[in-house]
PDB file of C-alpha atoms in Angstrom:
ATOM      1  CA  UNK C   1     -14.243 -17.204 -16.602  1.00  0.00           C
ATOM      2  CA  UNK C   2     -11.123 -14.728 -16.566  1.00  0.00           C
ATOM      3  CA  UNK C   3      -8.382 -15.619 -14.323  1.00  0.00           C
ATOM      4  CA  UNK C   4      -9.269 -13.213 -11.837  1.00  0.00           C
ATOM      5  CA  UNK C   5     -12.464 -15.542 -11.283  1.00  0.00           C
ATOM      6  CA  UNK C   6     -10.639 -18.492 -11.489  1.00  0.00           C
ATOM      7  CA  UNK C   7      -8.031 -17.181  -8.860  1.00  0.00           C
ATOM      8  CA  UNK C   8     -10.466 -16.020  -6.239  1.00  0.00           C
ATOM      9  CA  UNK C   9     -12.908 -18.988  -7.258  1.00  0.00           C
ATOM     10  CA  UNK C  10      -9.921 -21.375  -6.236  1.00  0.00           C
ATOM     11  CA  UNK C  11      -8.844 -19.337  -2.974  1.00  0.00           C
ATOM     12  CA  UNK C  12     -12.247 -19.905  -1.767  1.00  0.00           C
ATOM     13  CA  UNK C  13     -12.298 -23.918  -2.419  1.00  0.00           C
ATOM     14  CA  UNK C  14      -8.971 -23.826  -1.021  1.00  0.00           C
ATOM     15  CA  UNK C  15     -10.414 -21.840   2.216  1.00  0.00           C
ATOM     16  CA  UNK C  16     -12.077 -25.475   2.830  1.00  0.00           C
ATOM     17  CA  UNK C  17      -8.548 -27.501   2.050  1.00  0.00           C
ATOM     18  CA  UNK C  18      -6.537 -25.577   4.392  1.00  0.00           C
ATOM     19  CA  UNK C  19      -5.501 -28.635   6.329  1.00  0.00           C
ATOM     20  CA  UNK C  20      -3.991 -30.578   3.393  1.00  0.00           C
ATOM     21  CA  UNK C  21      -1.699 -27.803   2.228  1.00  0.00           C
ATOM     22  CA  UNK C  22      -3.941 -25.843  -0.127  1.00  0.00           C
ATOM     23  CA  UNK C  23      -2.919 -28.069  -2.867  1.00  0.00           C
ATOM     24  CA  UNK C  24      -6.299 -27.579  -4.787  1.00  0.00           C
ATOM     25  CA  UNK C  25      -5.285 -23.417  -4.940  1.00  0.00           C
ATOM     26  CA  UNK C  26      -1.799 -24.346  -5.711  1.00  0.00           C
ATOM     27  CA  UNK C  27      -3.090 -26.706  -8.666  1.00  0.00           C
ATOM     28  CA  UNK C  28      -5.256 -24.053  -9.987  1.00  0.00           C
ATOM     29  CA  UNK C  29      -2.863 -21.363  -9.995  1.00  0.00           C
ATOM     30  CA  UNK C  30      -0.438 -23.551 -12.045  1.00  0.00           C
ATOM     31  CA  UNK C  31      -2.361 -24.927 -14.788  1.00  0.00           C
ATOM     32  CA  UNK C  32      -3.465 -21.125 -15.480  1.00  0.00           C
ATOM     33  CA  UNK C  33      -1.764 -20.685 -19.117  1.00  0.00           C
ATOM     34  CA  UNK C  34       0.300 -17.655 -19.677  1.00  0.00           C
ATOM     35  CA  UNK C  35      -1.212 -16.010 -22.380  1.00  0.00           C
ATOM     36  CA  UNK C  36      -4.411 -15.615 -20.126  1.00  0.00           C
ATOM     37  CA  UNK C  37      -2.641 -13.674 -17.561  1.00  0.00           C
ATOM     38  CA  UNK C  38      -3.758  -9.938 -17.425  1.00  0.00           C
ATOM     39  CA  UNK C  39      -0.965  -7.107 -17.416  1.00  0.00           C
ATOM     40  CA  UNK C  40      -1.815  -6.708 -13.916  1.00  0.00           C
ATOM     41  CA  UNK C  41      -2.848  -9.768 -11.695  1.00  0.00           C
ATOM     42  CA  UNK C  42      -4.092  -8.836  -8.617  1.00  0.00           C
ATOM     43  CA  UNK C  43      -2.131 -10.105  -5.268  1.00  0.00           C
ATOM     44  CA  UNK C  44      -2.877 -13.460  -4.057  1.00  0.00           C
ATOM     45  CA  UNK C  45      -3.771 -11.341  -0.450  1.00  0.00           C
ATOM     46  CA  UNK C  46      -5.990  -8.881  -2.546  1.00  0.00           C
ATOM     47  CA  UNK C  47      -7.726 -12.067  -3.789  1.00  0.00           C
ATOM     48  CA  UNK C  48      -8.189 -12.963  -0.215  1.00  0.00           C
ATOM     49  CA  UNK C  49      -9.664 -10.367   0.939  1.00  0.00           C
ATOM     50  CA  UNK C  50     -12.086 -10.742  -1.490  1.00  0.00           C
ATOM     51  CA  UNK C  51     -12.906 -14.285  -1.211  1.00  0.00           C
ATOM     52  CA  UNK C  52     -13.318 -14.111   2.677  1.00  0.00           C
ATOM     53  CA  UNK C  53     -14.410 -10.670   3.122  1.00  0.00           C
ATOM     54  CA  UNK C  54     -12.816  -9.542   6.286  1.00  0.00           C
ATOM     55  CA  UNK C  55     -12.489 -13.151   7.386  1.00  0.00           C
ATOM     56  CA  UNK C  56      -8.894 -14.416   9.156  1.00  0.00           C
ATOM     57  CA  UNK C  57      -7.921 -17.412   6.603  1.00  0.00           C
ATOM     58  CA  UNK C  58      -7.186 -20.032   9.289  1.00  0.00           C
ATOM     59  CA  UNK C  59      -3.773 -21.838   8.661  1.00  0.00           C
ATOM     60  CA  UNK C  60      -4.390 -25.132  11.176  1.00  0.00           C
ATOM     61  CA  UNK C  61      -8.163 -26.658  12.408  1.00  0.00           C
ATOM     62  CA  UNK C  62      -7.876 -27.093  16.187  1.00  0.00           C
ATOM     63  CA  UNK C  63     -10.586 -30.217  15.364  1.00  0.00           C
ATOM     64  CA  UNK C  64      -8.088 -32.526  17.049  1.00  0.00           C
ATOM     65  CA  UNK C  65      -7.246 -30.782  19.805  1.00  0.00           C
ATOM     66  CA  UNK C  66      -7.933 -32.506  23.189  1.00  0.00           C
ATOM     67  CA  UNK C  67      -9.637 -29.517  24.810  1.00  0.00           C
ATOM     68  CA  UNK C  68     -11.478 -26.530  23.838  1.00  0.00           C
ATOM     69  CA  UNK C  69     -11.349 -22.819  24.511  1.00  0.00           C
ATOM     70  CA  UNK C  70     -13.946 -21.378  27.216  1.00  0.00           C
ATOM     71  CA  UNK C  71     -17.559 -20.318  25.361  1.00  0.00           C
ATOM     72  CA  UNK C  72     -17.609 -16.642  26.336  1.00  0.00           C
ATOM     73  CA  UNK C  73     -20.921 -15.335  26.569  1.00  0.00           C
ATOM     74  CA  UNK C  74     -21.795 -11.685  25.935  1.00  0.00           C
ATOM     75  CA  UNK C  75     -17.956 -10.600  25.812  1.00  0.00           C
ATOM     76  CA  UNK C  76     -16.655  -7.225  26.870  1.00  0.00           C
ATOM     77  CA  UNK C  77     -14.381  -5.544  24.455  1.00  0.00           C
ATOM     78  CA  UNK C  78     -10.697  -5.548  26.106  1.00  0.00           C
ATOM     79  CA  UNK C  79      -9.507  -2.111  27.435  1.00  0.00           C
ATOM     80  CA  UNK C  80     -13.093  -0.522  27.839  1.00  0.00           C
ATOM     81  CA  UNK C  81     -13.724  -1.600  30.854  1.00  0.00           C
ATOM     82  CA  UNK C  82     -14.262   0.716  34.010  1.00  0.00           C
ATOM     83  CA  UNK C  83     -13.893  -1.957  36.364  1.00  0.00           C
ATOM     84  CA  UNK C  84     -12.055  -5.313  37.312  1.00  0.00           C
ATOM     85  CA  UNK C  85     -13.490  -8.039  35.166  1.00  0.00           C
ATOM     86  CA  UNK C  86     -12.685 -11.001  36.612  1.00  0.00           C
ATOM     87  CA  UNK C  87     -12.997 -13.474  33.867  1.00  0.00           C
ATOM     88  CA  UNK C  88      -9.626 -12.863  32.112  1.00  0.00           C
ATOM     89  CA  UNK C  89     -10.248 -16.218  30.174  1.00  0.00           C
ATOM     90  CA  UNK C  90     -13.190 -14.274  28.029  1.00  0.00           C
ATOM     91  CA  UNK C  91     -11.416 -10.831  28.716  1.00  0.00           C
ATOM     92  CA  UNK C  92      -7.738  -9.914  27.807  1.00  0.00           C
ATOM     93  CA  UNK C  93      -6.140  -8.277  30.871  1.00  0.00           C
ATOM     94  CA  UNK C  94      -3.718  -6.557  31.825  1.00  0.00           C
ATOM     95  CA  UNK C  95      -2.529  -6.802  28.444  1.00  0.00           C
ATOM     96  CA  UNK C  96      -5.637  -6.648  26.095  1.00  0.00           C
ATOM     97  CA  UNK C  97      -4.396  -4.322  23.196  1.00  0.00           C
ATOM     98  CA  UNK C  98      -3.311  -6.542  21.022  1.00  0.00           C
ATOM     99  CA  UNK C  99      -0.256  -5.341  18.673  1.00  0.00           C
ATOM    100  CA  UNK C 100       0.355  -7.719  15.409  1.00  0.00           C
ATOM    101  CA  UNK C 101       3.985  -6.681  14.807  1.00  0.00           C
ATOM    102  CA  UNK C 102       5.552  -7.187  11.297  1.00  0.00           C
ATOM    103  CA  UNK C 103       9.256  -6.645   9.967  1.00  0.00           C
ATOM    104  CA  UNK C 104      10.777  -5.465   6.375  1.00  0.00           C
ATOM    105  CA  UNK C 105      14.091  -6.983   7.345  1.00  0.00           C
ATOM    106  CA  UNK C 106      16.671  -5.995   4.010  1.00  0.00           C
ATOM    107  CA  UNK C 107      19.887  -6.954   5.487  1.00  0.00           C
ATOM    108  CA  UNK C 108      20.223  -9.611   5.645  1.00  0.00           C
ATOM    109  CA  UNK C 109      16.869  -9.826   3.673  1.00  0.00           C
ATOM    110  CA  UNK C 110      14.282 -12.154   4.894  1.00  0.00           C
ATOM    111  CA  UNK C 111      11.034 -13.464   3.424  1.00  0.00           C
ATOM    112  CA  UNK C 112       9.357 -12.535  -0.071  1.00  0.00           C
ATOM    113  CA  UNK C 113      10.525  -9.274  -1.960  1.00  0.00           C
ATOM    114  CA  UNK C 114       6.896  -8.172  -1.954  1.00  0.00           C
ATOM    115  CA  UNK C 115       5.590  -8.730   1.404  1.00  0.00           C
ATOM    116  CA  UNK C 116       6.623  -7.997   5.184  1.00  0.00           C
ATOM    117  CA  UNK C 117       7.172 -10.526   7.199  1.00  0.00           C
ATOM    118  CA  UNK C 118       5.887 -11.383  10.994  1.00  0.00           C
ATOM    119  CA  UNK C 119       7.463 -10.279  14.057  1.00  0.00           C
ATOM    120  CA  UNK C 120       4.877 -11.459  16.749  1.00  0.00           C
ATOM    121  CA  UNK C 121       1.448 -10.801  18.801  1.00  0.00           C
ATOM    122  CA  UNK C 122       1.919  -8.409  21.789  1.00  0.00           C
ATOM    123  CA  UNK C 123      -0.217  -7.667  24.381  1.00  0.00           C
ATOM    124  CA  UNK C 124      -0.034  -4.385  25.378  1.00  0.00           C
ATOM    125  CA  UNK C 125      -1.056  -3.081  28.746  1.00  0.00           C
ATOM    126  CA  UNK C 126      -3.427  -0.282  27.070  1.00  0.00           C
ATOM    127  CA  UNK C 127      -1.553   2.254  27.695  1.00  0.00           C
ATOM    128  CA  UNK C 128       1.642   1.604  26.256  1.00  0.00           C
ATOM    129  CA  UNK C 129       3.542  -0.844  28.754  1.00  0.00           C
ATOM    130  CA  UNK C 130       3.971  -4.273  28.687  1.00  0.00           C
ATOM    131  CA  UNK C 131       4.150  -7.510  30.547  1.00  0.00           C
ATOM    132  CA  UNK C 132       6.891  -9.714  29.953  1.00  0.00           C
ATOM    133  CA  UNK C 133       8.114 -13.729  30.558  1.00  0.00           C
ATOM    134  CA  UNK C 134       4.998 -13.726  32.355  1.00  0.00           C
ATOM    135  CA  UNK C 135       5.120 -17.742  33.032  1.00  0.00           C
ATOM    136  CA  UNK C 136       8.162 -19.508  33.812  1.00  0.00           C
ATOM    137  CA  UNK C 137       6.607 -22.764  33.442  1.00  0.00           C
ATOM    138  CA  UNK C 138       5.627 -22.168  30.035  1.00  0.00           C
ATOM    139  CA  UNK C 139       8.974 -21.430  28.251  1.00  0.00           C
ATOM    140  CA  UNK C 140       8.975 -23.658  25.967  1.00  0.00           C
ATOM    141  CA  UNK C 141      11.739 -24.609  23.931  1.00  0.00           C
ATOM    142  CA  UNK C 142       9.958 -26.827  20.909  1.00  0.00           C
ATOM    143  CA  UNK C 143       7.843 -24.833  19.414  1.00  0.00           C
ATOM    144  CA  UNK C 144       8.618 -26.818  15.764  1.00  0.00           C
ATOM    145  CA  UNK C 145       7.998 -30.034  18.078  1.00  0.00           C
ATOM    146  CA  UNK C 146       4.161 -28.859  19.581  1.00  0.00           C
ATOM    147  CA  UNK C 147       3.402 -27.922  15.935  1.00  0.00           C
ATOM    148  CA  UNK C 148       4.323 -31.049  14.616  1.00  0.00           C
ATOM    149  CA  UNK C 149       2.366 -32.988  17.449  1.00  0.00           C
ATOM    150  CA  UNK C 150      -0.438 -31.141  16.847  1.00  0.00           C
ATOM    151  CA  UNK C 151      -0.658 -31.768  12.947  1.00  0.00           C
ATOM    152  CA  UNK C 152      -0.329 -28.416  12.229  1.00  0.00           C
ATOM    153  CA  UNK C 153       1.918 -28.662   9.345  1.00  0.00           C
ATOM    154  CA  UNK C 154       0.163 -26.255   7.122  1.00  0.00           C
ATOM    155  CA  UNK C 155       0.688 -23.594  10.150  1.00  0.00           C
ATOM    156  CA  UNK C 156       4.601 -24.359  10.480  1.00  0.00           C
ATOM    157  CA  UNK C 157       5.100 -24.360   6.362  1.00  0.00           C
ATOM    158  CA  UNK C 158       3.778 -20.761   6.285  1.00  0.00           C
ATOM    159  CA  UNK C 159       5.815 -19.765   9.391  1.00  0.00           C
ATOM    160  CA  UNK C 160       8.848 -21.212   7.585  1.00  0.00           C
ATOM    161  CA  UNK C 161       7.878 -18.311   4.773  1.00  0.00           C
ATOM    162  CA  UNK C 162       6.602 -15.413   6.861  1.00  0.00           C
ATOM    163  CA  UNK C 163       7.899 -15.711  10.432  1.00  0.00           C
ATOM    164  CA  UNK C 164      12.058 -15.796  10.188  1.00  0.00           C
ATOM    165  CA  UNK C 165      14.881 -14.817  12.537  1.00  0.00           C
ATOM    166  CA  UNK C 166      17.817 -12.799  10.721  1.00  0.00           C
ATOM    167  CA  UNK C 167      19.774 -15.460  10.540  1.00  0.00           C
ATOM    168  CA  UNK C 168      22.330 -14.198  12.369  1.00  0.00           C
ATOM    169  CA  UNK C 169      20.475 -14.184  15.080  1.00  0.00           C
ATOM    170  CA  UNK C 170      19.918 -17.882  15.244  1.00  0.00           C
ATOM    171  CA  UNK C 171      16.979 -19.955  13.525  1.00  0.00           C
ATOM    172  CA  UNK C 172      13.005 -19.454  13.272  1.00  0.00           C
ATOM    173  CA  UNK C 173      12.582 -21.804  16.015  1.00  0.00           C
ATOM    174  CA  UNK C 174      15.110 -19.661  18.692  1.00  0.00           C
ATOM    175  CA  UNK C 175      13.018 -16.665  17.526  1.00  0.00           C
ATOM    176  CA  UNK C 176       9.214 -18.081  17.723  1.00  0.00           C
ATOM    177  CA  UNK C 177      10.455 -19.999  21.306  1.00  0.00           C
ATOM    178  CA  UNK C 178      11.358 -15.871  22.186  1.00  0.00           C
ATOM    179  CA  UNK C 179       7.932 -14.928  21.177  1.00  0.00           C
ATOM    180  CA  UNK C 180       6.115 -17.223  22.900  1.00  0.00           C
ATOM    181  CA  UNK C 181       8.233 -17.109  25.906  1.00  0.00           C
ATOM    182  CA  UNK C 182       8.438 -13.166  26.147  1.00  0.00           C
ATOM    183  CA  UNK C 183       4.543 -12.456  25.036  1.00  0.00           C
ATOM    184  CA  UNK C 184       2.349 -15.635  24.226  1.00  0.00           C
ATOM    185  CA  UNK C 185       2.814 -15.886  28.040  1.00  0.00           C
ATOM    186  CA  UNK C 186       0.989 -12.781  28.731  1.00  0.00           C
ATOM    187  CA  UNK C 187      -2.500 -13.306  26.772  1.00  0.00           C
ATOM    188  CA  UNK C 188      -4.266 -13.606  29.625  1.00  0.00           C
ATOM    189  CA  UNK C 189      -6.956 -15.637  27.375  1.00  0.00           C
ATOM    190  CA  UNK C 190      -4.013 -18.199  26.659  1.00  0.00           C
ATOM    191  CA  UNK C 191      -3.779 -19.459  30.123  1.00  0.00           C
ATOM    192  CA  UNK C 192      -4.238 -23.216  30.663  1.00  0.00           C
ATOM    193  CA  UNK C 193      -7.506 -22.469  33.227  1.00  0.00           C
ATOM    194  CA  UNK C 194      -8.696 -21.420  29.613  1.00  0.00           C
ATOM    195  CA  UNK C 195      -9.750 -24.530  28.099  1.00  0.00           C
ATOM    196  CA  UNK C 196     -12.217 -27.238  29.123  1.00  0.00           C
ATOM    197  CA  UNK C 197      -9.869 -30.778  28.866  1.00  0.00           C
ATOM    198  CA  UNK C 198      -7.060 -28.701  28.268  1.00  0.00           C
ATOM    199  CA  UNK C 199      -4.364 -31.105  26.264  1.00  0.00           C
ATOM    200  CA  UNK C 200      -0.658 -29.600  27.070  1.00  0.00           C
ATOM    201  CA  UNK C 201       0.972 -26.783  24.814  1.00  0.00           C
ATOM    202  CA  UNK C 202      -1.984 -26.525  23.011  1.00  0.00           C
ATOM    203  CA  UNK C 203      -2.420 -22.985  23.429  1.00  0.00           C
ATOM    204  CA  UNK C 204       0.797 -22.553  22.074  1.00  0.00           C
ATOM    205  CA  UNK C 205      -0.904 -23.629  18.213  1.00  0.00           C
ATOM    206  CA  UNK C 206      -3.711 -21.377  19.350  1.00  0.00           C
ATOM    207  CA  UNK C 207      -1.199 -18.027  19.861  1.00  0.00           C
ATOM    208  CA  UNK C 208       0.733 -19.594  16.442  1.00  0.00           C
ATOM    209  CA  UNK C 209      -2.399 -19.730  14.661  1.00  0.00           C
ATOM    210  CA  UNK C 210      -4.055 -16.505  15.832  1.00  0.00           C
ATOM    211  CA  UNK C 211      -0.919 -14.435  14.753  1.00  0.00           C
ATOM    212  CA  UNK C 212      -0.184 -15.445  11.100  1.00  0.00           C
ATOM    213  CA  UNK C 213      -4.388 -15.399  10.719  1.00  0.00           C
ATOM    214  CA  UNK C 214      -3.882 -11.556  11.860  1.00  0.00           C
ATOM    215  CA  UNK C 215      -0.981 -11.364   9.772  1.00  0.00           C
ATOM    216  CA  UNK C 216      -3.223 -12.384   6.675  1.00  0.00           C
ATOM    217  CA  UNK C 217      -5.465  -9.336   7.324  1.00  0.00           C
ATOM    218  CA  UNK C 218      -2.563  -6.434   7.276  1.00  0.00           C
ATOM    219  CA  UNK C 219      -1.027  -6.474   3.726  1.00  0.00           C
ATOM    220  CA  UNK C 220       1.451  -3.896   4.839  1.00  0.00           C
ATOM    221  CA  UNK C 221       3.425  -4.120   1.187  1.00  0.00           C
ATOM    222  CA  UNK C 222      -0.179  -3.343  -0.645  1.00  0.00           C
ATOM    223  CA  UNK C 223      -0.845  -0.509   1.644  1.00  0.00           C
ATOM    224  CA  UNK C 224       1.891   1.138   1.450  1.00  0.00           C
ATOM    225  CA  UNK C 225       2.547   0.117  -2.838  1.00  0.00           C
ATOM    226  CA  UNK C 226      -1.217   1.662  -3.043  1.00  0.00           C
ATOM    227  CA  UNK C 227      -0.119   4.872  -2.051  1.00  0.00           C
ATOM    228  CA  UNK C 228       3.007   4.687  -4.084  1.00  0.00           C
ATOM    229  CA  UNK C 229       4.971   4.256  -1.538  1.00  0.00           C
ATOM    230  CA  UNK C 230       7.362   1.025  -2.804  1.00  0.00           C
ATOM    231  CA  UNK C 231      11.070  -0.126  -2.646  1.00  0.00           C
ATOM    232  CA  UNK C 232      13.575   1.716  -3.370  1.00  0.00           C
ATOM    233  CA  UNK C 233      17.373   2.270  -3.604  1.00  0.00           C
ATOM    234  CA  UNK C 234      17.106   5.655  -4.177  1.00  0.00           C
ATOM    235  CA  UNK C 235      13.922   7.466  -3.407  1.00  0.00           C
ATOM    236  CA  UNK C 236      12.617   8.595  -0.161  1.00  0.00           C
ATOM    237  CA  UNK C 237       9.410   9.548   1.568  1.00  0.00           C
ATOM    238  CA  UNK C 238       8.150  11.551   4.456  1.00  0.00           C
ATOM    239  CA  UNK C 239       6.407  10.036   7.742  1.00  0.00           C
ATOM    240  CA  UNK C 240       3.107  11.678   7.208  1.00  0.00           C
ATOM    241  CA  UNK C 241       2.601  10.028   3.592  1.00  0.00           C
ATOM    242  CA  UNK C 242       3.452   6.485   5.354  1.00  0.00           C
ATOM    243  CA  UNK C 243       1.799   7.041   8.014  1.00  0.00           C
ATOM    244  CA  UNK C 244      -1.421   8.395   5.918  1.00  0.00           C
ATOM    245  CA  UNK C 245      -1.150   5.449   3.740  1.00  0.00           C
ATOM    246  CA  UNK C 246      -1.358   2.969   6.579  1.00  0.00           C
ATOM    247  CA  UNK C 247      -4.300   4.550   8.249  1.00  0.00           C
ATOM    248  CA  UNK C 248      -6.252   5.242   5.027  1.00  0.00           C
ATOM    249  CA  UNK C 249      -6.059   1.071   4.481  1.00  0.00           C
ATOM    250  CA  UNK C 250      -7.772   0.481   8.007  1.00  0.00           C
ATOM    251  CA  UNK C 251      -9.358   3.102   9.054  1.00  0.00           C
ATOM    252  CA  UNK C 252      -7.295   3.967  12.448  1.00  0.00           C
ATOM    253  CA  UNK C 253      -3.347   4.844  13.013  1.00  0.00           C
ATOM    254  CA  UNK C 254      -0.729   2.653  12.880  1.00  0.00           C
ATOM    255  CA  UNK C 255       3.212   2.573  13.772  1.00  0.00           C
ATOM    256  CA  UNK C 256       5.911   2.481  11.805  1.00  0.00           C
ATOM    257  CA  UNK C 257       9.527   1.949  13.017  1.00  0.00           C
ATOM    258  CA  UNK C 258      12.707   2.769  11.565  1.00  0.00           C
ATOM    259  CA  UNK C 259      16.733   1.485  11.499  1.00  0.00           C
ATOM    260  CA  UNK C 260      19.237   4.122  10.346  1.00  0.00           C
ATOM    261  CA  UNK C 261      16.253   6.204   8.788  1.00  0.00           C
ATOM    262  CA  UNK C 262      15.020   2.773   6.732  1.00  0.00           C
ATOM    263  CA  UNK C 263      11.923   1.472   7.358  1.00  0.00           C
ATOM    264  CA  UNK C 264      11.706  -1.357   9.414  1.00  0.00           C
ATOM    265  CA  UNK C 265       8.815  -2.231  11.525  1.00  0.00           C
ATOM    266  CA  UNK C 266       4.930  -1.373  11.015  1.00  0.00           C
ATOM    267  CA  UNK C 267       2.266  -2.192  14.518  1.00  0.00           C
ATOM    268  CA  UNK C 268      -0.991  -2.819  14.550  1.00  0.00           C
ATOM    269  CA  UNK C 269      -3.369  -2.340  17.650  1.00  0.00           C
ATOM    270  CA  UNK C 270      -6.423  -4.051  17.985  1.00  0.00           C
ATOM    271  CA  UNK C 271      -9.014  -4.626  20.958  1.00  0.00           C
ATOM    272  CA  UNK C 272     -10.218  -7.804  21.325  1.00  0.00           C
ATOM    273  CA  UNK C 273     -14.329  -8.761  21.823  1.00  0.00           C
ATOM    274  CA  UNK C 274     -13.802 -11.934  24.137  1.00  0.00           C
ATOM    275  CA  UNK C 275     -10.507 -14.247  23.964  1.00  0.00           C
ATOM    276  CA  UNK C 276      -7.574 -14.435  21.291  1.00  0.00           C
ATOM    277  CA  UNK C 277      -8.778 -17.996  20.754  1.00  0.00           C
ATOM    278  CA  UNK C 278     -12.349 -17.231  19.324  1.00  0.00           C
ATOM    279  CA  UNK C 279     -12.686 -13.857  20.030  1.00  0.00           C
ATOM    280  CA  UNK C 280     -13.752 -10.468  17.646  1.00  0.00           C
ATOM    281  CA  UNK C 281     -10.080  -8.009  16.706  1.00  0.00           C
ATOM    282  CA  UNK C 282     -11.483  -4.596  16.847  1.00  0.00           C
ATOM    283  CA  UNK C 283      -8.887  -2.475  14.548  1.00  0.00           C
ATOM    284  CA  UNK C 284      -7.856   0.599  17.077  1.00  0.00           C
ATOM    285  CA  UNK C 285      -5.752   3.921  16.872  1.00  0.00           C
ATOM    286  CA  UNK C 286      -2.331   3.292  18.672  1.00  0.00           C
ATOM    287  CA  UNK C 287      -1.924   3.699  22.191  1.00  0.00           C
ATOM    288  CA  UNK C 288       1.160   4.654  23.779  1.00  0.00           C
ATOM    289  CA  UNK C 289       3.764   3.747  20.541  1.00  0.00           C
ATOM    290  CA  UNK C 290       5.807   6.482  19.197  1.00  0.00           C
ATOM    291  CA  UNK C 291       7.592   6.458  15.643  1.00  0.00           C
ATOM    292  CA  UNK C 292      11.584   6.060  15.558  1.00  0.00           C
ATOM    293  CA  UNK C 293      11.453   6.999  12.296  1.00  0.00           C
ATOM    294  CA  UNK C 294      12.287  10.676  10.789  1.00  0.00           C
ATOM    295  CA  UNK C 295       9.656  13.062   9.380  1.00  0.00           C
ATOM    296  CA  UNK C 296      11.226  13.470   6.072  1.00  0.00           C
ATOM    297  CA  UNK C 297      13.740  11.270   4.148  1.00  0.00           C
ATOM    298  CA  UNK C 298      12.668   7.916   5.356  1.00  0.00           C
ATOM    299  CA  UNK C 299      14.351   5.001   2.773  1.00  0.00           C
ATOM    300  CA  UNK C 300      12.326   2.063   1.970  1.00  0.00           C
ATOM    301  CA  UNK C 301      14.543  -0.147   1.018  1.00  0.00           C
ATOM    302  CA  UNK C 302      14.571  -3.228  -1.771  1.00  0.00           C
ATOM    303  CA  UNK C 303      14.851  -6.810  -0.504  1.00  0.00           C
TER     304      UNK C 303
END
């Protein structure tokens, strides 16, 4: 078996040992001799994607949660409706375009050289506005602590990786409490009516868990490395040839956002089929975002 086997063969036993830390992956990986290594090894997200398929690799199992999320039968997909739907714990409104939102942070630099890292999960009125801080009762300031409760160390590890704060804007945990506070709130799906023997903050694992799974899926670095588009200290590229890179890798438009003409941000849209919790992400075309960035000389800068 070449290592490429052996890679994706351990990803997928690993899929099944998510809860204690991935350690059978990790093993694999290391006892791997060097000589066997091919010139070009495949990323370990490239692997993913083929040992799952388009399957979200799950970073926490809610098993021992105290409740459970409502079963949604015969879901509508979030902003096609044409009237009110009333059940807003099986359909995401007002906010049900979903926007996974991911930074390339160089200064100070955050995260691995070779991959983005997250920003959050917003939920986007559908046509371009937003709620906001939409439950003052749920701004909770222990995000580390709820993970923690909830044995989801696995989940808090990887956010420790791939969700920071600059750090001079205070630590991971002031930024994910923002996140929660400012968006999580507004997932209409995420509300505490939502679950059947609802156990407190749980949905706050649920928003945690739903982000970095959707975070998984959009290998921003690969994308845009595909199309030779990589960091650089000196090179530059046009809008149109990020922009076409992005969209060739899913299929429908994407955002990009820029600081001082360097590439910054990249958003995703997606509708949802049902709730955040268990429901279907429907990749979509943007919807009311608009580029910062310029159309020619855009810097992509090195970590």
């Amino acid at each position: 078996m070449d290592v490429y086997q052996q890679l994706s063969t351990a990803l997928q036993d690993g899929a099944h040992k998510a809860s204690s830390g991935l350690s059978s992956f990790a093993a694999t990986v290391q006892n791997l001799s060097a000589e066997n290594m091919p010139y070009s090894l495949p990323s370990i997200r490239s692997l993913a994607k083929l040992a799952f398929g388009s399957a979200q690799f799950a970073l926490y199992n809610n098993g021992v949660l105290g409740g459970s999320p409502d079963v949604c039968t015969n879901p509508q997909l979030s902003c096609h409706n044409t009237t009110a739907v009333a059940n807003t714990c099986c359909f995401n409104a007002p906010g049900g375009l979903l926007q996974q939102t991911q930074f390339w942070d160089t200064d100070p630099a955050t995260g691995p050289t070779n991959s983005w890292t997250v920003h959050g999960l917003w939920p986007n009125n559908c046509d371009g506005t937003y709620g906001q801080y939409c439950d003052e009762k749920r701004q909770y300031t222990n995000i580390t602590a709820i993970l923690k409760s909830y044995g989801a160390t696995t989940l808090l590890n990887y956010m420790n990786t791939y969700w920071l704060n600059d750090p001079n804007d205070g630590t991971n945990e002031v930024f994910w409490e923002h996140e929660w506070g400012k968006h999580g709130t507004c997932i209409s799906t995420l509300d505490t009516k939502c679950y059947t023997n609802y156990k407190p903050q749980e949905e706050v694992v649920d928003f945690f868990n739903k982000t970095t799974q959707l975070f998984q899926t959009l290998d921003t670095y690969t994308y845009l490395s595909t199309a030779g588009i990589v960091p650089s200290s000196s090179k530059t590229y046009t809008l149109s040839a990020i922009n076409a890179a992005l969209e060739k890798a899913r299929g429908v438009s994407a955002v990009v956002q820029c600081s001082n003409g360097a590439l910054d941000e990249a958003w995703y849209y997606f509708d949802v089929k049902g709730s955040v919790q268990t429901g279907t992400f429907v990749p979509t075309n943007q919807v009311g975002g608009s580029s910062s960035c310029p159309a020619t000389g855009i810097k992509y800068l090195p970590k």
